[in-house]
mmCIF file of C-alpha atoms in Angstrom:
data_model
loop_
_atom_site.group_PDB
_atom_site.id
_atom_site.type_symbol
_atom_site.label_atom_id
_atom_site.label_comp_id
_atom_site.label_asym_id
_atom_site.label_seq_id
_atom_site.Cartn_x
_atom_site.Cartn_y
_atom_site.Cartn_z
ATOM 1 C CA UNK A 158 0.000 0.000 0.000
ATOM 2 C CA UNK A 159 2.844 2.362 0.897
ATOM 3 C CA UNK A 160 4.599 1.641 -2.398
ATOM 4 C CA UNK A 161 1.402 2.315 -4.334
ATOM 5 C CA UNK A 162 1.022 5.719 -2.686
ATOM 6 C CA UNK A 163 4.657 6.557 -3.411
ATOM 7 C CA UNK A 164 4.269 5.565 -7.080
ATOM 8 C CA UNK A 165 1.080 7.625 -7.392
ATOM 9 C CA UNK A 166 2.814 10.633 -5.839
ATOM 10 C CA UNK A 167 5.760 10.249 -8.221
ATOM 11 C CA UNK A 168 3.438 10.136 -11.242
ATOM 12 C CA UNK A 169 1.543 13.232 -10.051
ATOM 13 C CA UNK A 170 4.832 15.073 -9.519
ATOM 14 C CA UNK A 171 5.982 14.145 -13.029
ATOM 15 C CA UNK A 172 2.718 15.343 -14.570
ATOM 16 C CA UNK A 173 2.888 18.672 -12.754
ATOM 17 C CA UNK A 174 6.409 19.252 -14.053
ATOM 18 C CA UNK A 175 5.591 18.399 -17.675
ATOM 19 C CA UNK A 176 4.949 21.239 -20.088
ATOM 20 C CA UNK A 177 2.814 21.422 -23.200
ATOM 21 C CA UNK A 178 4.274 22.633 -26.524
ATOM 22 C CA UNK A 179 2.471 25.950 -26.075
ATOM 23 C CA UNK A 180 4.787 26.642 -23.125
ATOM 24 C CA UNK A 181 7.650 26.899 -25.619
ATOM 25 C CA UNK A 182 5.757 28.626 -28.435
ATOM 26 C CA UNK A 183 7.932 30.913 -30.537
ATOM 27 C CA UNK A 184 11.205 29.528 -29.190
ATOM 28 C CA UNK A 185 13.984 28.058 -31.289
ATOM 29 C CA UNK A 186 14.445 24.317 -30.931
ATOM 30 C CA UNK A 187 18.263 24.464 -30.923
ATOM 31 C CA UNK A 188 19.656 27.050 -28.510
ATOM 32 C CA UNK A 189 22.649 27.758 -26.291
ATOM 33 C CA UNK A 190 21.255 27.848 -22.763
ATOM 34 C CA UNK A 191 22.500 29.489 -19.597
ATOM 35 C CA UNK A 192 22.958 26.020 -18.058
ATOM 36 C CA UNK A 193 26.269 25.469 -19.833
ATOM 37 C CA UNK A 194 26.631 21.850 -18.679
ATOM 38 C CA UNK A 195 23.644 21.015 -20.895
ATOM 39 C CA UNK A 196 25.105 22.716 -23.986
ATOM 40 C CA UNK A 197 26.537 20.306 -26.542
ATOM 41 C CA UNK A 198 29.157 21.734 -28.906
ATOM 42 C CA UNK A 199 28.935 20.907 -32.601
ATOM 43 C CA UNK A 200 31.240 21.642 -35.505
ATOM 44 C CA UNK A 201 34.386 22.180 -33.439
ATOM 45 C CA UNK A 202 36.354 19.487 -35.271
ATOM 46 C CA UNK A 203 37.229 19.129 -38.944
ATOM 47 C CA UNK A 204 37.227 15.338 -38.597
ATOM 48 C CA UNK A 205 33.852 14.377 -37.087
ATOM 49 C CA UNK A 206 33.794 10.682 -38.025
ATOM 50 C CA UNK A 207 35.335 9.563 -34.746
ATOM 51 C CA UNK A 208 32.885 11.673 -32.718
ATOM 52 C CA UNK A 209 29.869 10.334 -34.589
ATOM 53 C CA UNK A 210 31.051 6.726 -34.214
ATOM 54 C CA UNK A 211 31.840 7.141 -30.519
ATOM 55 C CA UNK A 212 28.578 8.983 -29.915
ATOM 56 C CA UNK A 213 26.376 6.110 -31.053
ATOM 57 C CA UNK A 214 28.401 3.620 -29.006
ATOM 58 C CA UNK A 215 28.242 5.881 -25.936
ATOM 59 C CA UNK A 216 24.486 6.262 -26.366
ATOM 60 C CA UNK A 217 24.090 2.486 -26.563
ATOM 61 C CA UNK A 218 26.134 2.067 -23.386
ATOM 62 C CA UNK A 219 23.967 4.661 -21.645
ATOM 63 C CA UNK A 220 20.838 2.720 -22.600
ATOM 64 C CA UNK A 221 22.346 -0.508 -21.269
ATOM 65 C CA UNK A 222 23.037 1.313 -18.006
ATOM 66 C CA UNK A 223 19.461 2.598 -17.862
ATOM 67 C CA UNK A 224 18.134 -0.913 -18.458
ATOM 68 C CA UNK A 225 20.358 -2.337 -15.721
ATOM 69 C CA UNK A 226 18.839 0.187 -13.309
ATOM 70 C CA UNK A 227 15.317 -0.618 -14.558
ATOM 71 C CA UNK A 228 14.833 2.944 -15.767
ATOM 72 C CA UNK A 229 13.535 1.913 -19.187
ATOM 73 C CA UNK A 230 11.398 -0.818 -20.730
ATOM 74 C CA UNK A 231 13.681 -3.495 -22.138
ATOM 75 C CA UNK A 232 11.167 -4.780 -24.702
ATOM 76 C CA UNK A 233 10.915 -1.365 -26.362
ATOM 77 C CA UNK A 234 14.384 0.066 -25.786
ATOM 78 C CA UNK A 235 16.035 -2.993 -27.355
ATOM 79 C CA UNK A 236 15.220 -1.630 -30.833
ATOM 80 C CA UNK A 237 17.026 1.719 -30.562
ATOM 81 C CA UNK A 238 19.755 -0.035 -28.560
ATOM 82 C CA UNK A 239 20.669 -2.462 -31.336
ATOM 83 C CA UNK A 240 20.354 0.304 -33.924
ATOM 84 C CA UNK A 241 22.802 2.478 -31.953
ATOM 85 C CA UNK A 242 25.330 -0.353 -31.784
ATOM 86 C CA UNK A 243 24.915 -1.068 -35.485
ATOM 87 C CA UNK A 244 25.186 2.567 -36.508
ATOM 88 C CA UNK A 245 28.245 3.039 -34.329
ATOM 89 C CA UNK A 246 29.838 -0.046 -35.868
ATOM 90 C CA UNK A 247 29.105 1.128 -39.413
ATOM 91 C CA UNK A 248 30.629 4.523 -38.709
ATOM 92 C CA UNK A 249 33.636 2.953 -37.007
ATOM 93 C CA UNK A 250 34.343 0.846 -40.091
ATOM 94 C CA UNK A 251 33.927 3.894 -42.326
ATOM 95 C CA UNK A 252 36.322 5.772 -40.058
ATOM 96 C CA UNK A 253 39.052 3.131 -40.291
ATOM 97 C CA UNK A 254 38.763 2.172 -43.967
ATOM 98 C CA UNK A 255 40.160 5.395 -45.512
ATOM 99 C CA UNK A 256 43.273 5.082 -43.352
ATOM 100 C CA UNK A 257 43.697 1.405 -44.250
ATOM 101 C CA UNK A 258 43.305 2.220 -47.940
ATOM 102 C CA UNK A 259 45.990 4.909 -47.791
ATOM 103 C CA UNK A 260 48.416 2.534 -46.119
ATOM 104 C CA UNK A 261 47.634 -0.161 -48.682
ATOM 105 C CA UNK A 262 48.174 2.274 -51.552
ATOM 106 C CA UNK A 263 44.536 2.204 -52.666
ATOM 107 C CA UNK A 264 42.506 5.094 -54.034
ATOM 108 C CA UNK A 265 40.021 6.908 -51.819
ATOM 109 C CA UNK A 266 36.432 5.696 -52.158
ATOM 110 C CA UNK A 267 33.174 7.191 -50.900
ATOM 111 C CA UNK A 268 31.592 4.606 -48.606
ATOM 112 C CA UNK A 269 27.885 5.198 -49.196
ATOM 113 C CA UNK A 270 26.597 1.694 -48.539
ATOM 114 C CA UNK A 271 25.075 0.567 -45.233
ATOM 115 C CA UNK A 272 25.921 -3.121 -45.440
ATOM 116 C CA UNK A 273 28.569 -4.030 -42.879
ATOM 117 C CA UNK A 274 30.227 -7.066 -44.400
ATOM 118 C CA UNK A 275 31.616 -5.420 -47.556
ATOM 119 C CA UNK A 276 33.179 -2.732 -45.345
ATOM 120 C CA UNK A 277 34.663 -5.267 -42.961
ATOM 121 C CA UNK A 278 35.829 -7.639 -45.704
ATOM 122 C CA UNK A 279 37.813 -4.876 -47.382
ATOM 123 C CA UNK A 280 39.245 -3.699 -44.073
ATOM 124 C CA UNK A 281 40.316 -7.223 -43.134
ATOM 125 C CA UNK A 282 42.015 -7.635 -46.514
ATOM 126 C CA UNK A 283 44.076 -4.484 -45.922
ATOM 127 C CA UNK A 284 44.904 -5.509 -42.349
ATOM 128 C CA UNK A 285 46.167 -8.916 -43.438
ATOM 129 C CA UNK A 286 48.165 -7.305 -46.234
ATOM 130 C CA UNK A 287 49.866 -4.939 -43.790
ATOM 131 C CA UNK A 288 50.431 -7.573 -41.107
ATOM 132 C CA UNK A 289 50.058 -11.186 -42.293
ATOM 133 C CA UNK A 290 49.509 -13.525 -39.343
ATOM 134 C CA UNK A 291 48.849 -17.222 -39.102
ATOM 135 C CA UNK A 292 46.296 -18.664 -36.691
ATOM 136 C CA UNK A 293 44.895 -15.268 -35.740
ATOM 137 C CA UNK A 294 41.775 -15.749 -33.629
ATOM 138 C CA UNK A 295 40.514 -12.184 -33.331
ATOM 139 C CA UNK A 296 39.793 -11.306 -36.959
ATOM 140 C CA UNK A 297 37.642 -14.418 -37.586
ATOM 141 C CA UNK A 298 35.829 -13.831 -34.294
ATOM 142 C CA UNK A 299 34.969 -10.203 -35.006
ATOM 143 C CA UNK A 300 33.970 -11.131 -38.559
ATOM 144 C CA UNK A 301 31.475 -13.666 -37.244
ATOM 145 C CA UNK A 302 29.780 -11.075 -35.030
ATOM 146 C CA UNK A 303 29.695 -8.477 -37.808
ATOM 147 C CA UNK A 304 28.249 -11.077 -40.157
ATOM 148 C CA UNK A 305 25.547 -12.003 -37.642
ATOM 149 C CA UNK A 306 24.488 -8.389 -37.204
ATOM 150 C CA UNK A 307 24.613 -7.717 -40.931
ATOM 151 C CA UNK A 308 22.511 -10.802 -41.651
ATOM 152 C CA UNK A 309 19.775 -9.670 -39.267
ATOM 153 C CA UNK A 310 19.872 -6.042 -40.393
ATOM 154 C CA UNK A 311 21.663 -5.686 -43.757
ATOM 155 C CA UNK A 312 20.288 -2.268 -44.621
ATOM 156 C CA UNK A 313 20.153 -0.579 -41.209
ATOM 157 C CA UNK A 314 16.344 -0.549 -41.231
ATOM 158 C CA UNK A 315 15.266 -3.605 -39.217
ATOM 159 C CA UNK A 316 15.641 -2.003 -35.788
ATOM 160 C CA UNK A 317 14.265 1.360 -36.927
ATOM 161 C CA UNK A 318 11.027 0.165 -38.519
ATOM 162 C CA UNK A 319 8.791 -2.804 -37.663
ATOM 163 C CA UNK A 320 8.017 -3.394 -41.350
ATOM 164 C CA UNK A 321 10.198 -3.523 -44.442
ATOM 165 C CA UNK A 322 9.590 -1.440 -47.543
ATOM 166 C CA UNK A 323 7.858 -4.518 -48.965
ATOM 167 C CA UNK A 324 5.418 -4.594 -46.054
ATOM 168 C CA UNK A 325 7.021 -7.626 -44.411
ATOM 169 C CA UNK A 326 7.904 -8.034 -40.732
ATOM 170 C CA UNK A 327 11.419 -6.676 -40.154
ATOM 171 C CA UNK A 328 12.632 -9.305 -37.675
ATOM 172 C CA UNK A 329 10.493 -12.410 -38.295
ATOM 173 C CA UNK A 330 12.839 -14.988 -36.745
ATOM 174 C CA UNK A 331 14.480 -13.018 -33.937
ATOM 175 C CA UNK A 332 12.640 -13.548 -30.656
ATOM 176 C CA UNK A 333 15.070 -12.846 -27.806
ATOM 177 C CA UNK A 334 18.078 -10.563 -27.254
ATOM 178 C CA UNK A 335 20.020 -10.607 -24.007
ATOM 179 C CA UNK A 336 21.150 -7.002 -23.748
ATOM 180 C CA UNK A 337 23.900 -7.770 -21.222
ATOM 181 C CA UNK A 338 25.460 -10.360 -23.536
ATOM 182 C CA UNK A 339 25.022 -8.073 -26.527
ATOM 183 C CA UNK A 340 26.743 -5.178 -24.764
ATOM 184 C CA UNK A 341 29.672 -7.372 -23.678
ATOM 185 C CA UNK A 342 30.216 -8.687 -27.207
ATOM 186 C CA UNK A 343 29.907 -5.250 -28.752
ATOM 187 C CA UNK A 344 32.356 -3.831 -26.198
ATOM 188 C CA UNK A 345 34.901 -6.407 -27.357
ATOM 189 C CA UNK A 346 34.236 -5.603 -31.024
ATOM 190 C CA UNK A 347 34.616 -1.859 -30.547
ATOM 191 C CA UNK A 348 37.720 -2.376 -28.403
ATOM 192 C CA UNK A 349 39.410 -4.407 -31.134
ATOM 193 C CA UNK A 350 38.416 -1.942 -33.845
ATOM 194 C CA UNK A 351 39.770 0.889 -31.721
ATOM 195 C CA UNK A 352 43.037 -0.982 -31.371
ATOM 196 C CA UNK A 353 43.211 -1.542 -35.119
ATOM 197 C CA UNK A 354 42.602 2.146 -35.763
ATOM 198 C CA UNK A 355 45.361 3.159 -33.333
ATOM 199 C CA UNK A 356 47.733 0.615 -34.853
ATOM 200 C CA UNK A 357 47.096 1.880 -38.374
ATOM 201 C CA UNK A 358 47.603 5.444 -37.178
ATOM 202 C CA UNK A 359 50.984 4.527 -35.727
ATOM 203 C CA UNK A 360 51.996 2.934 -39.013
ATOM 204 C CA UNK A 361 50.990 6.048 -40.931
ATOM 205 C CA UNK A 362 53.081 8.242 -38.647
ATOM 206 C CA UNK A 363 56.140 6.091 -39.188
ATOM 207 C CA UNK A 364 58.072 5.376 -42.372
ATOM 208 C CA UNK A 365 57.648 1.606 -42.093
ATOM 209 C CA UNK A 366 54.885 1.345 -44.668
ATOM 210 C CA UNK A 367 56.814 2.956 -47.516
#
């Protein structure tokens, strides 16, 4: 009974603090406020790919944290969560590929596709060309996870819309996702990709690749 009264009081407090759109009528949507800690800065870097990629991963991690604290509904938040991981992964691959191409002596290409596997396959080819290794376990492992995600959502639409452009169910065979397991696997994937990016950057700064 006590908990019910507390929940009712919390809901009433939330409703009293909510504002209708008319409360903000005439105001600009994007402003710089006096509460500086709430002001995000945009356009301060000439190389935004790393910020975009990190931003989606950070947002996914924040959602996982909210779910762990039961602050969000897992059955609804799982869709934007997986999309954030996928978008962050796509951007991370598109961040690394231009550097790998330069080191491999390839021409620059505009990466406009959303499919993950072609991006990864090319990146892996350049990595193995720069540093051939036998019995490497990490590249096959990360490729398997990228392939799984790409198979479920090849066009980056399945976790954004419940139906495909053809009117079919977006995720007909996927029934359960353990968000803890997903976050742990994705952490390992992003950690390895971050290491690859740093390694390629070190090569570029040296004369060893000439």
